[in-house]
Amino acid sequence: MPTGSPAADDRLVVLGHSLGGVVGLALAARDAGLPVDAVVGLGIKAVWSPAELDRAAALAARPVSWFANRTEAARRYLRVSGLVGLLPPDHPVVDAGLRQVDGRWRLAMDPGAFAVGEPDLAALIAATDVPVVLARGEHDPMVTDAQLKEYGVPVVTLPGLGHNAHVEDPAAVLALLDAYR
């Protein structure tokens, strides 16, 4: 076997959080032609109000915000990401969410990402033949168990956790992959 090739028993399981879970479902679609073996979507928002969609569209239309220093940008990143109180502004993980250009700082995420709108979860799930698990933190205000159960796939609730369960308790989230090892 050539170096870097996957072993015959390797499996590609996509674990995506929030919009990343939607991306995982799109990657697993039959017509995507990718070798995805399963998808675990964590904290995917399933129901969107017109006001929420309008707010997302408005955010998508905004220009990039620039900050004079990393500390200001980090505080904004933590607020936008729902990570206030979970990570301090100087945490190395925050660096992945920031970009420095010509001495100014900005969030790494392009505001245009908010233009994705409401994902059609039913269609995304129907477009795949691989196992799908939808998970959420027990205290995630963005999605409920009842909303996820509407999709007819297994639903897992992680006790005591919120929307950013992967930050709050990485081991609990990684355990969602145990069935695919």
Tab-separated table of N, CA and C in Angstrom:
chain	number	residue	atom	x	y	z
A	1	MET	N	0.855	-1.176	0.000
A	1	MET	CA	0.000	0.000	0.000
A	1	MET	C	0.900	1.238	0.000
A	2	PRO	N	0.626	2.203	-0.871
A	2	PRO	CA	1.440	3.428	-0.909
A	2	PRO	C	1.315	4.217	0.384
A	3	THR	N	2.384	4.914	0.718
A	3	THR	CA	2.367	5.764	1.907
A	3	THR	C	1.271	6.815	1.771
A	4	GLY	N	0.536	7.011	2.844
A	4	GLY	CA	-0.525	8.018	2.834
A	4	GLY	C	-1.859	7.488	2.365
A	5	SER	N	-1.907	6.264	1.867
A	5	SER	CA	-3.187	5.700	1.450
A	5	SER	C	-3.943	5.203	2.663
A	6	PRO	N	-5.273	5.323	2.651
A	6	PRO	CA	-6.031	4.830	3.798
A	6	PRO	C	-6.019	3.309	3.839
A	7	ALA	N	-6.013	2.752	5.030
A	7	ALA	CA	-6.112	1.306	5.205
A	7	ALA	C	-7.514	0.858	4.811
A	8	ALA	N	-7.630	-0.414	4.474
A	8	ALA	CA	-8.917	-0.946	4.015
A	8	ALA	C	-10.013	-0.756	5.058
A	9	ASP	N	-9.650	-0.746	6.341
A	9	ASP	CA	-10.669	-0.606	7.380
A	9	ASP	C	-10.866	0.835	7.847
A	10	ASP	N	-10.177	1.793	7.236
A	10	ASP	CA	-10.388	3.206	7.573
A	10	ASP	C	-11.782	3.631	7.123
A	11	ARG	N	-12.389	4.468	7.924
A	11	ARG	CA	-13.709	4.986	7.586
A	11	ARG	C	-13.664	6.499	7.686
A	12	LEU	N	-14.397	7.153	6.811
A	12	LEU	CA	-14.488	8.603	6.848
A	12	LEU	C	-15.835	8.977	7.458
A	13	VAL	N	-15.770	9.444	8.695
A	13	VAL	CA	-16.958	9.883	9.415
A	13	VAL	C	-16.822	11.383	9.635
A	14	VAL	N	-17.794	12.139	9.155
A	14	VAL	CA	-17.761	13.586	9.280
A	14	VAL	C	-18.507	13.992	10.543
A	15	LEU	N	-17.830	14.724	11.402
A	15	LEU	CA	-18.433	15.300	12.597
A	15	LEU	C	-18.402	16.809	12.396
A	16	GLY	N	-19.579	17.412	12.229
A	16	GLY	CA	-19.640	18.839	11.983
A	16	GLY	C	-20.538	19.532	12.973
A	17	HIS	N	-20.108	20.718	13.392
A	17	HIS	CA	-20.868	21.506	14.354
A	17	HIS	C	-21.620	22.624	13.651
A	18	SER	N	-22.904	22.778	13.956
A	18	SER	CA	-23.728	23.873	13.468
A	18	SER	C	-23.721	23.877	11.940
A	19	LEU	N	-23.276	24.944	11.307
A	19	LEU	CA	-23.215	24.963	9.844
A	19	LEU	C	-22.279	23.868	9.329
A	20	GLY	N	-21.268	23.519	10.114
A	20	GLY	CA	-20.368	22.423	9.734
A	20	GLY	C	-21.095	21.097	9.624
A	21	GLY	N	-22.139	20.903	10.424
A	21	GLY	CA	-22.955	19.696	10.311
A	21	GLY	C	-23.724	19.668	9.002
A	22	VAL	N	-24.190	20.837	8.578
A	22	VAL	CA	-24.876	20.951	7.288
A	22	VAL	C	-23.896	20.632	6.163
A	23	VAL	N	-22.678	21.153	6.271
A	23	VAL	CA	-21.648	20.857	5.272
A	23	VAL	C	-21.367	19.353	5.248
A	24	GLY	N	-21.306	18.729	6.415
A	24	GLY	CA	-21.096	17.285	6.488
A	24	GLY	C	-22.174	16.512	5.751
A	25	LEU	N	-23.417	16.918	5.917
A	25	LEU	CA	-24.513	16.262	5.202
A	25	LEU	C	-24.371	16.447	3.697
A	26	ALA	N	-23.971	17.635	3.269
A	26	ALA	CA	-23.777	17.878	1.836
A	26	ALA	C	-22.633	17.016	1.291
A	27	LEU	N	-21.579	16.846	2.062
A	27	LEU	CA	-20.465	16.000	1.632
A	27	LEU	C	-20.881	14.535	1.497
A	28	ALA	N	-21.845	14.111	2.298
A	28	ALA	CA	-22.285	12.715	2.291
A	28	ALA	C	-23.355	12.426	1.245
A	29	ALA	N	-23.818	13.428	0.543
A	29	ALA	CA	-24.859	13.219	-0.473
A	29	ALA	C	-24.371	12.237	-1.533
A	30	ARG	N	-25.268	11.381	-1.978
A	30	ARG	CA	-24.930	10.383	-2.995
A	30	ARG	C	-24.262	11.019	-4.209
A	31	ASP	N	-24.796	12.140	-4.668
A	31	ASP	CA	-24.257	12.757	-5.886
A	31	ASP	C	-22.963	13.532	-5.655
A	32	ALA	N	-22.531	13.653	-4.396
A	32	ALA	CA	-21.248	14.321	-4.130
A	32	ALA	C	-20.087	13.423	-4.514
A	33	GLY	N	-20.330	12.107	-4.506
A	33	GLY	CA	-19.297	11.167	-4.925
A	33	GLY	C	-18.118	11.048	-3.982
A	34	LEU	N	-18.287	11.452	-2.738
A	34	LEU	CA	-17.203	11.367	-1.765
A	34	LEU	C	-17.384	10.130	-0.894
A	35	PRO	N	-16.292	9.572	-0.406
A	35	PRO	CA	-16.380	8.322	0.369
A	35	PRO	C	-16.735	8.526	1.839
A	36	VAL	N	-17.779	9.269	2.102
A	36	VAL	CA	-18.213	9.507	3.480
A	36	VAL	C	-19.008	8.292	3.952
A	37	ASP	N	-18.647	7.768	5.133
A	37	ASP	CA	-19.297	6.578	5.673
A	37	ASP	C	-20.396	6.885	6.679
A	38	ALA	N	-20.369	8.066	7.283
A	38	ALA	CA	-21.389	8.456	8.265
A	38	ALA	C	-21.218	9.944	8.558
A	39	VAL	N	-22.301	10.531	9.088
A	39	VAL	CA	-22.272	11.945	9.474
A	39	VAL	C	-22.858	12.090	10.870
A	40	VAL	N	-22.165	12.847	11.699
A	40	VAL	CA	-22.686	13.253	12.996
A	40	VAL	C	-22.793	14.775	12.940
A	41	GLY	N	-24.014	15.277	12.986
A	41	GLY	CA	-24.254	16.713	12.981
A	41	GLY	C	-24.561	17.173	14.391
A	42	LEU	N	-23.758	18.073	14.909
A	42	LEU	CA	-23.890	18.560	16.282
A	42	LEU	C	-24.411	19.990	16.278
A	43	GLY	N	-25.522	20.223	16.944
A	43	GLY	CA	-26.020	21.590	17.121
A	43	GLY	C	-26.485	22.257	15.838
A	44	ILE	N	-27.031	21.483	14.905
A	44	ILE	CA	-27.538	22.072	13.663
A	44	ILE	C	-28.878	22.744	13.960
A	45	LYS	N	-28.990	23.997	13.635
A	45	LYS	CA	-30.242	24.730	13.823
A	45	LYS	C	-31.248	24.197	12.807
A	46	ALA	N	-32.378	23.708	13.292
A	46	ALA	CA	-33.349	23.030	12.428
A	46	ALA	C	-34.531	23.908	12.040
A	47	VAL	N	-34.848	24.899	12.840
A	47	VAL	CA	-36.020	25.742	12.581
A	47	VAL	C	-35.568	27.198	12.616
A	48	TRP	N	-35.911	27.925	11.553
A	48	TRP	CA	-35.517	29.330	11.419
A	48	TRP	C	-36.762	30.191	11.288
A	49	SER	N	-36.838	31.250	12.068
A	49	SER	CA	-37.944	32.194	11.951
A	49	SER	C	-37.620	33.191	10.840
A	50	PRO	N	-38.632	33.866	10.290
A	50	PRO	CA	-38.349	34.913	9.296
A	50	PRO	C	-37.409	35.989	9.847
A	51	ALA	N	-37.560	36.342	11.114
A	51	ALA	CA	-36.682	37.361	11.712
A	51	ALA	C	-35.232	36.872	11.747
A	52	GLU	N	-35.019	35.605	12.072
A	52	GLU	CA	-33.658	35.058	12.100
A	52	GLU	C	-33.052	35.039	10.698
A	53	LEU	N	-33.849	34.686	9.712
A	53	LEU	CA	-33.358	34.682	8.333
A	53	LEU	C	-33.035	36.093	7.861
A	54	ASP	N	-33.863	37.057	8.248
A	54	ASP	CA	-33.594	38.455	7.900
A	54	ASP	C	-32.297	38.934	8.553
A	55	ARG	N	-32.099	38.560	9.823
A	55	ARG	CA	-30.878	38.960	10.526
A	55	ARG	C	-29.652	38.343	9.868
A	56	ALA	N	-29.743	37.078	9.479
A	56	ALA	CA	-28.616	36.424	8.812
A	56	ALA	C	-28.304	37.112	7.486
A	57	ALA	N	-29.334	37.461	6.738
A	57	ALA	CA	-29.119	38.157	5.460
A	57	ALA	C	-28.458	39.514	5.684
A	58	ALA	N	-28.881	40.211	6.726
A	58	ALA	CA	-28.283	41.512	7.037
A	58	ALA	C	-26.813	41.351	7.426
A	59	LEU	N	-26.503	40.325	8.207
A	59	LEU	CA	-25.115	40.070	8.588
A	59	LEU	C	-24.265	39.730	7.361
A	60	ALA	N	-24.845	38.978	6.433
A	60	ALA	CA	-24.117	38.592	5.226
A	60	ALA	C	-23.787	39.804	4.354
A	61	ALA	N	-24.630	40.807	4.419
A	61	ALA	CA	-24.433	41.995	3.584
A	61	ALA	C	-23.436	42.993	4.181
A	62	ARG	N	-23.085	42.796	5.434
A	62	ARG	CA	-22.157	43.718	6.100
A	62	ARG	C	-20.736	43.540	5.574
A	63	PRO	N	-19.995	44.633	5.532
A	63	PRO	CA	-18.573	44.491	5.187
A	63	PRO	C	-17.812	43.867	6.361
A	64	VAL	N	-16.630	43.412	6.087
A	64	VAL	CA	-15.762	42.872	7.135
A	64	VAL	C	-15.481	43.968	8.154
A	65	SER	N	-15.572	43.621	9.436
A	65	SER	CA	-15.220	44.554	10.507
A	65	SER	C	-13.745	44.392	10.838
A	66	TRP	N	-13.058	45.516	10.942
A	66	TRP	CA	-11.645	45.510	11.283
A	66	TRP	C	-11.451	46.040	12.702
A	67	PHE	N	-10.448	45.505	13.387
A	67	PHE	CA	-10.148	45.883	14.763
A	67	PHE	C	-8.697	46.321	14.855
A	68	ALA	N	-8.448	47.251	15.759
A	68	ALA	CA	-7.109	47.821	15.907
A	68	ALA	C	-6.118	46.844	16.513
A	69	ASN	N	-6.637	45.867	17.287
A	69	ASN	CA	-5.721	44.929	17.927
A	69	ASN	C	-6.377	43.561	18.096
A	70	ARG	N	-5.561	42.578	18.436
A	70	ARG	CA	-6.027	41.202	18.573
A	70	ARG	C	-7.052	41.070	19.694
A	71	THR	N	-6.847	41.778	20.782
A	71	THR	CA	-7.753	41.667	21.924
A	71	THR	C	-9.178	42.057	21.535
A	72	GLU	N	-9.328	43.173	20.816
A	72	GLU	CA	-10.672	43.595	20.374
A	72	GLU	C	-11.278	42.563	19.431
A	73	ALA	N	-10.473	42.084	18.499
A	73	ALA	CA	-10.965	41.086	17.544
A	73	ALA	C	-11.331	39.786	18.263
A	74	ALA	N	-10.532	39.389	19.231
A	74	ALA	CA	-10.793	38.157	19.974
A	74	ALA	C	-12.099	38.259	20.762
A	75	ARG	N	-12.328	39.399	21.373
A	75	ARG	CA	-13.587	39.580	22.119
A	75	ARG	C	-14.790	39.460	21.184
A	76	ARG	N	-14.689	40.056	20.007
A	76	ARG	CA	-15.778	39.964	19.026
A	76	ARG	C	-15.951	38.518	18.558
A	77	TYR	N	-14.857	37.844	18.274
A	77	TYR	CA	-14.919	36.445	17.841
A	77	TYR	C	-15.618	35.573	18.892
A	78	LEU	N	-15.244	35.753	20.141
A	78	LEU	CA	-15.850	34.957	21.206
A	78	LEU	C	-17.351	35.229	21.300
A	79	ARG	N	-17.745	36.487	21.136
A	79	ARG	CA	-19.170	36.828	21.206
A	79	ARG	C	-19.934	36.232	20.023
A	80	VAL	N	-19.417	36.408	18.821
A	80	VAL	CA	-20.073	35.906	17.614
A	80	VAL	C	-20.164	34.380	17.630
A	81	SER	N	-19.149	33.743	18.173
A	81	SER	CA	-19.079	32.283	18.184
A	81	SER	C	-19.785	31.641	19.371
A	82	GLY	N	-20.309	32.448	20.276
A	82	GLY	CA	-20.963	31.890	21.459
A	82	GLY	C	-19.980	31.262	22.427
A	83	LEU	N	-18.755	31.742	22.408
A	83	LEU	CA	-17.716	31.156	23.251
A	83	LEU	C	-17.343	32.004	24.456
A	84	VAL	N	-18.048	33.123	24.672
A	84	VAL	CA	-17.778	33.952	25.845
A	84	VAL	C	-18.001	33.107	27.096
A	85	GLY	N	-17.015	33.113	27.973
A	85	GLY	CA	-17.107	32.331	29.202
A	85	GLY	C	-16.571	30.918	29.045
A	86	LEU	N	-16.393	30.459	27.810
A	86	LEU	CA	-15.844	29.122	27.588
A	86	LEU	C	-14.347	29.173	27.314
A	87	LEU	N	-13.910	30.241	26.665
A	87	LEU	CA	-12.493	30.416	26.359
A	87	LEU	C	-12.091	31.857	26.668
A	88	PRO	N	-10.882	32.064	27.179
A	88	PRO	CA	-10.411	33.439	27.368
A	88	PRO	C	-9.933	33.998	26.019
A	89	PRO	N	-9.918	35.313	25.871
A	89	PRO	CA	-9.490	35.912	24.607
A	89	PRO	C	-8.084	35.525	24.167
A	90	ASP	N	-7.206	35.192	25.111
A	90	ASP	CA	-5.834	34.851	24.746
A	90	ASP	C	-5.618	33.353	24.505
A	91	HIS	N	-6.695	32.569	24.476
A	91	HIS	CA	-6.575	31.127	24.256
A	91	HIS	C	-6.095	30.860	22.827
A	92	PRO	N	-5.186	29.904	22.637
A	92	PRO	CA	-4.677	29.613	21.290
A	92	PRO	C	-5.760	29.210	20.283
A	93	VAL	N	-6.837	28.610	20.739
A	93	VAL	CA	-7.918	28.223	19.829
A	93	VAL	C	-8.536	29.451	19.166
A	94	VAL	N	-8.552	30.556	19.867
A	94	VAL	CA	-9.133	31.789	19.331
A	94	VAL	C	-8.351	32.248	18.099
A	95	ASP	N	-7.063	31.948	18.062
A	95	ASP	CA	-6.243	32.353	16.915
A	95	ASP	C	-6.797	31.827	15.594
A	96	ALA	N	-7.385	30.635	15.599
A	96	ALA	CA	-7.933	30.069	14.364
A	96	ALA	C	-9.102	30.898	13.831
A	97	GLY	N	-9.737	31.658	14.687
A	97	GLY	CA	-10.878	32.464	14.272
A	97	GLY	C	-10.529	33.889	13.897
A	98	LEU	N	-9.227	34.199	13.865
A	98	LEU	CA	-8.786	35.570	13.600
A	98	LEU	C	-7.781	35.623	12.457
A	99	ARG	N	-7.731	36.762	11.815
A	99	ARG	CA	-6.733	37.022	10.779
A	99	ARG	C	-6.153	38.415	11.005
A	100	GLN	N	-4.840	38.525	10.814
A	100	GLN	CA	-4.174	39.815	10.892
A	100	GLN	C	-3.728	40.193	9.482
A	101	VAL	N	-4.082	41.395	9.069
A	101	VAL	CA	-3.707	41.896	7.754
A	101	VAL	C	-3.233	43.339	7.916
A	102	ASP	N	-2.015	43.563	7.537
A	102	ASP	CA	-1.458	44.921	7.580
A	102	ASP	C	-1.641	45.608	8.937
A	103	GLY	N	-1.431	44.858	10.009
A	103	GLY	CA	-1.506	45.431	11.348
A	103	GLY	C	-2.903	45.555	11.915
A	104	ARG	N	-3.903	45.203	11.137
A	104	ARG	CA	-5.295	45.230	11.630
A	104	ARG	C	-5.775	43.788	11.790
A	105	TRP	N	-6.833	43.629	12.576
A	105	TRP	CA	-7.369	42.301	12.873
A	105	TRP	C	-8.813	42.209	12.419
A	106	ARG	N	-9.211	41.009	12.031
A	106	ARG	CA	-10.589	40.730	11.634
A	106	ARG	C	-10.929	39.292	12.010
A	107	LEU	N	-12.198	38.958	11.958
A	107	LEU	CA	-12.589	37.566	12.146
A	107	LEU	C	-12.245	36.811	10.867
A	108	ALA	N	-11.863	35.564	11.000
A	108	ALA	CA	-11.497	34.753	9.838
A	108	ALA	C	-12.716	34.453	8.969
A	109	MET	N	-13.874	34.286	9.573
A	109	MET	CA	-15.078	33.956	8.823
A	109	MET	C	-15.540	35.134	7.983
A	110	ASP	N	-15.823	34.858	6.740
A	110	ASP	CA	-16.371	35.883	5.852
A	110	ASP	C	-17.831	36.100	6.225
A	111	PRO	N	-18.262	37.343	6.414
A	111	PRO	CA	-19.666	37.589	6.758
A	111	PRO	C	-20.635	37.009	5.733
A	112	GLY	N	-20.190	36.829	4.499
A	112	GLY	CA	-21.031	36.250	3.460
A	112	GLY	C	-21.508	34.845	3.785
A	113	ALA	N	-20.846	34.168	4.722
A	113	ALA	CA	-21.271	32.824	5.118
A	113	ALA	C	-22.688	32.826	5.688
A	114	PHE	N	-23.105	33.964	6.231
A	114	PHE	CA	-24.459	34.052	6.787
A	114	PHE	C	-25.525	34.006	5.695
A	115	ALA	N	-25.122	34.160	4.445
A	115	ALA	CA	-26.079	34.162	3.327
A	115	ALA	C	-26.571	32.764	2.979
A	116	VAL	N	-26.052	31.758	3.626
A	116	VAL	CA	-26.456	30.385	3.306
A	116	VAL	C	-27.961	30.183	3.504
A	117	GLY	N	-28.561	30.928	4.399
A	117	GLY	CA	-29.996	30.809	4.626
A	117	GLY	C	-30.349	29.541	5.386
A	118	GLU	N	-31.606	29.186	5.310
A	118	GLU	CA	-32.097	28.016	6.037
A	118	GLU	C	-31.782	26.743	5.259
A	119	PRO	N	-30.982	25.862	5.842
A	119	PRO	CA	-30.673	24.622	5.133
A	119	PRO	C	-31.890	23.705	5.110
A	120	ASP	N	-32.063	22.994	4.020
A	120	ASP	CA	-33.147	22.027	3.894
A	120	ASP	C	-32.653	20.691	4.442
A	121	LEU	N	-32.742	20.543	5.758
A	121	LEU	CA	-32.203	19.345	6.406
A	121	LEU	C	-32.869	18.076	5.914
A	122	ALA	N	-34.165	18.112	5.702
A	122	ALA	CA	-34.862	16.913	5.222
A	122	ALA	C	-34.285	16.461	3.884
A	123	ALA	N	-34.070	17.397	2.976
A	123	ALA	CA	-33.525	17.044	1.660
A	123	ALA	C	-32.082	16.567	1.778
A	124	LEU	N	-31.300	17.215	2.634
A	124	LEU	CA	-29.904	16.803	2.812
A	124	LEU	C	-29.819	15.383	3.367
A	125	ILE	N	-30.648	15.079	4.338
A	125	ILE	CA	-30.643	13.735	4.916
A	125	ILE	C	-31.147	12.718	3.897
A	126	ALA	N	-32.172	13.063	3.147
A	126	ALA	CA	-32.716	12.159	2.129
A	126	ALA	C	-31.716	11.892	1.006
A	127	ALA	N	-30.777	12.805	0.804
A	127	ALA	CA	-29.819	12.681	-0.299
A	127	ALA	C	-28.633	11.776	0.030
A	128	THR	N	-28.616	11.212	1.228
A	128	THR	CA	-27.501	10.349	1.609
A	128	THR	C	-28.002	8.956	1.968
A	129	ASP	N	-27.123	7.991	1.747
A	129	ASP	CA	-27.431	6.605	2.121
A	129	ASP	C	-26.612	6.149	3.322
A	130	VAL	N	-25.870	7.061	3.936
A	130	VAL	CA	-25.013	6.690	5.053
A	130	VAL	C	-25.719	6.996	6.370
A	131	PRO	N	-25.284	6.362	7.444
A	131	PRO	CA	-25.880	6.671	8.747
A	131	PRO	C	-25.681	8.141	9.116
A	132	VAL	N	-26.737	8.718	9.665
A	132	VAL	CA	-26.710	10.103	10.132
A	132	VAL	C	-27.187	10.118	11.577
A	133	VAL	N	-26.447	10.813	12.422
A	133	VAL	CA	-26.851	11.050	13.804
A	133	VAL	C	-26.893	12.557	13.989
A	134	LEU	N	-27.969	13.041	14.571
A	134	LEU	CA	-28.079	14.452	14.918
A	134	LEU	C	-27.938	14.565	16.433
A	135	ALA	N	-27.041	15.420	16.882
A	135	ALA	CA	-26.774	15.555	18.312
A	135	ALA	C	-26.888	17.020	18.710
A	136	ARG	N	-27.097	17.203	19.995
A	136	ARG	CA	-27.181	18.565	20.528
A	136	ARG	C	-26.837	18.528	22.006
A	137	GLY	N	-26.378	19.653	22.498
A	137	GLY	CA	-26.208	19.789	23.929
A	137	GLY	C	-27.574	19.995	24.558
A	138	GLU	N	-27.762	19.462	25.722
A	138	GLU	CA	-29.040	19.557	26.438
A	138	GLU	C	-29.518	21.002	26.574
A	139	HIS	N	-28.583	21.933	26.725
A	139	HIS	CA	-28.941	23.334	26.942
A	139	HIS	C	-28.715	24.200	25.698
A	140	ASP	N	-28.683	23.577	24.533
A	140	ASP	CA	-28.493	24.317	23.286
A	140	ASP	C	-29.774	25.086	22.976
A	141	PRO	N	-29.723	26.419	22.980
A	141	PRO	CA	-30.940	27.194	22.734
A	141	PRO	C	-31.324	27.253	21.254
A	142	MET	N	-30.466	26.718	20.380
A	142	MET	CA	-30.716	26.848	18.947
A	142	MET	C	-31.536	25.707	18.365
A	143	VAL	N	-31.644	24.592	19.075
A	143	VAL	CA	-32.355	23.430	18.534
A	143	VAL	C	-32.838	22.557	19.694
A	144	THR	N	-33.978	21.913	19.487
A	144	THR	CA	-34.535	21.033	20.515
A	144	THR	C	-34.489	19.579	20.053
A	145	ASP	N	-34.637	18.671	21.016
A	145	ASP	CA	-34.726	17.252	20.667
A	145	ASP	C	-35.904	17.009	19.735
A	146	ALA	N	-37.043	17.609	20.045
A	146	ALA	CA	-38.243	17.390	19.225
A	146	ALA	C	-38.014	17.823	17.777
A	147	GLN	N	-37.332	18.941	17.591
A	147	GLN	CA	-37.049	19.404	16.225
A	147	GLN	C	-36.165	18.402	15.488
A	148	LEU	N	-35.153	17.874	16.147
A	148	LEU	CA	-34.250	16.926	15.497
A	148	LEU	C	-34.933	15.592	15.220
A	149	LYS	N	-35.803	15.169	16.119
A	149	LYS	CA	-36.484	13.881	15.940
A	149	LYS	C	-37.403	13.881	14.723
A	150	GLU	N	-37.784	15.050	14.253
A	150	GLU	CA	-38.630	15.158	13.056
A	150	GLU	C	-37.958	14.565	11.818
A	151	TYR	N	-36.643	14.410	11.839
A	151	TYR	CA	-35.907	13.966	10.657
A	151	TYR	C	-35.752	12.453	10.561
A	152	GLY	N	-36.238	11.725	11.562
A	152	GLY	CA	-36.257	10.272	11.481
A	152	GLY	C	-34.900	9.592	11.548
A	153	VAL	N	-33.930	10.271	12.122
A	153	VAL	CA	-32.609	9.671	12.314
A	153	VAL	C	-32.329	9.670	13.818
A	154	PRO	N	-31.355	8.881	14.253
A	154	PRO	CA	-31.038	8.878	15.683
A	154	PRO	C	-30.653	10.272	16.182
A	155	VAL	N	-31.125	10.579	17.377
A	155	VAL	CA	-30.844	11.859	18.024
A	155	VAL	C	-30.162	11.574	19.361
A	156	VAL	N	-29.084	12.283	19.613
A	156	VAL	CA	-28.355	12.136	20.870
A	156	VAL	C	-28.324	13.489	21.560
A	157	THR	N	-28.670	13.495	22.831
A	157	THR	CA	-28.600	14.708	23.636
A	157	THR	C	-27.460	14.557	24.633
A	158	LEU	N	-26.559	15.514	24.629
A	158	LEU	CA	-25.410	15.482	25.528
A	158	LEU	C	-25.764	16.251	26.803
A	159	PRO	N	-25.905	15.540	27.916
A	159	PRO	CA	-26.344	16.164	29.168
A	159	PRO	C	-25.442	17.291	29.636
A	160	GLY	N	-26.083	18.370	30.081
A	160	GLY	CA	-25.380	19.474	30.709
A	160	GLY	C	-24.618	20.393	29.774
A	161	LEU	N	-24.669	20.149	28.462
A	161	LEU	CA	-23.888	20.939	27.524
A	161	LEU	C	-24.773	21.880	26.719
A	162	GLY	N	-24.143	22.874	26.110
A	162	GLY	CA	-24.855	23.858	25.308
A	162	GLY	C	-24.548	23.716	23.829
A	163	HIS	N	-24.669	24.834	23.104
A	163	HIS	CA	-24.483	24.811	21.654
A	163	HIS	C	-23.039	24.468	21.272
A	164	ASN	N	-22.091	24.904	22.036
A	164	ASN	CA	-20.684	24.615	21.745
A	164	ASN	C	-20.188	23.436	22.581
A	165	ALA	N	-20.923	22.347	22.514
A	165	ALA	CA	-20.604	21.154	23.298
A	165	ALA	C	-19.190	20.654	23.017
A	166	HIS	N	-18.727	20.810	21.800
A	166	HIS	CA	-17.385	20.343	21.435
A	166	HIS	C	-16.293	21.114	22.170
A	167	VAL	N	-16.584	22.326	22.601
A	167	VAL	CA	-15.633	23.116	23.387
A	167	VAL	C	-15.822	22.805	24.866
A	168	GLU	N	-17.064	22.668	25.286
A	168	GLU	CA	-17.379	22.428	26.695
A	168	GLU	C	-16.892	21.068	27.171
A	169	ASP	N	-17.062	20.034	26.342
A	169	ASP	CA	-16.678	18.674	26.727
A	169	ASP	C	-16.281	17.896	25.478
A	170	PRO	N	-15.053	18.119	24.976
A	170	PRO	CA	-14.623	17.444	23.752
A	170	PRO	C	-14.745	15.924	23.816
A	171	ALA	N	-14.479	15.329	24.978
A	171	ALA	CA	-14.546	13.868	25.100
A	171	ALA	C	-15.969	13.364	24.866
A	172	ALA	N	-16.962	14.074	25.381
A	172	ALA	CA	-18.356	13.663	25.175
A	172	ALA	C	-18.720	13.713	23.702
A	173	VAL	N	-18.221	14.714	23.001
A	173	VAL	CA	-18.519	14.838	21.569
A	173	VAL	C	-17.770	13.766	20.785
A	174	LEU	N	-16.511	13.537	21.106
A	174	LEU	CA	-15.759	12.489	20.419
A	174	LEU	C	-16.378	11.111	20.636
A	175	ALA	N	-17.014	10.907	21.779
A	175	ALA	CA	-17.675	9.626	22.051
A	175	ALA	C	-18.797	9.351	21.051
A	176	LEU	N	-19.321	10.398	20.409
A	176	LEU	CA	-20.346	10.202	19.385
A	176	LEU	C	-19.803	9.399	18.194
A	177	LEU	N	-18.498	9.355	18.064
A	177	LEU	CA	-17.871	8.623	16.967
A	177	LEU	C	-17.560	7.163	17.312
A	178	ASP	N	-17.734	6.785	18.563
A	178	ASP	CA	-17.384	5.428	19.008
A	178	ASP	C	-18.059	4.346	18.179
A	179	ALA	N	-19.271	4.558	17.765
A	179	ALA	CA	-20.000	3.544	16.996
A	179	ALA	C	-19.372	3.280	15.631
A	180	TYR	N	-18.494	4.151	15.188
A	180	TYR	CA	-17.917	4.032	13.841
A	180	TYR	C	-16.466	3.600	13.856
A	181	ARG	N	-15.957	3.223	15.025
A	181	ARG	CA	-14.540	2.804	15.124
A	181	ARG	C	-14.399	1.333	14.815
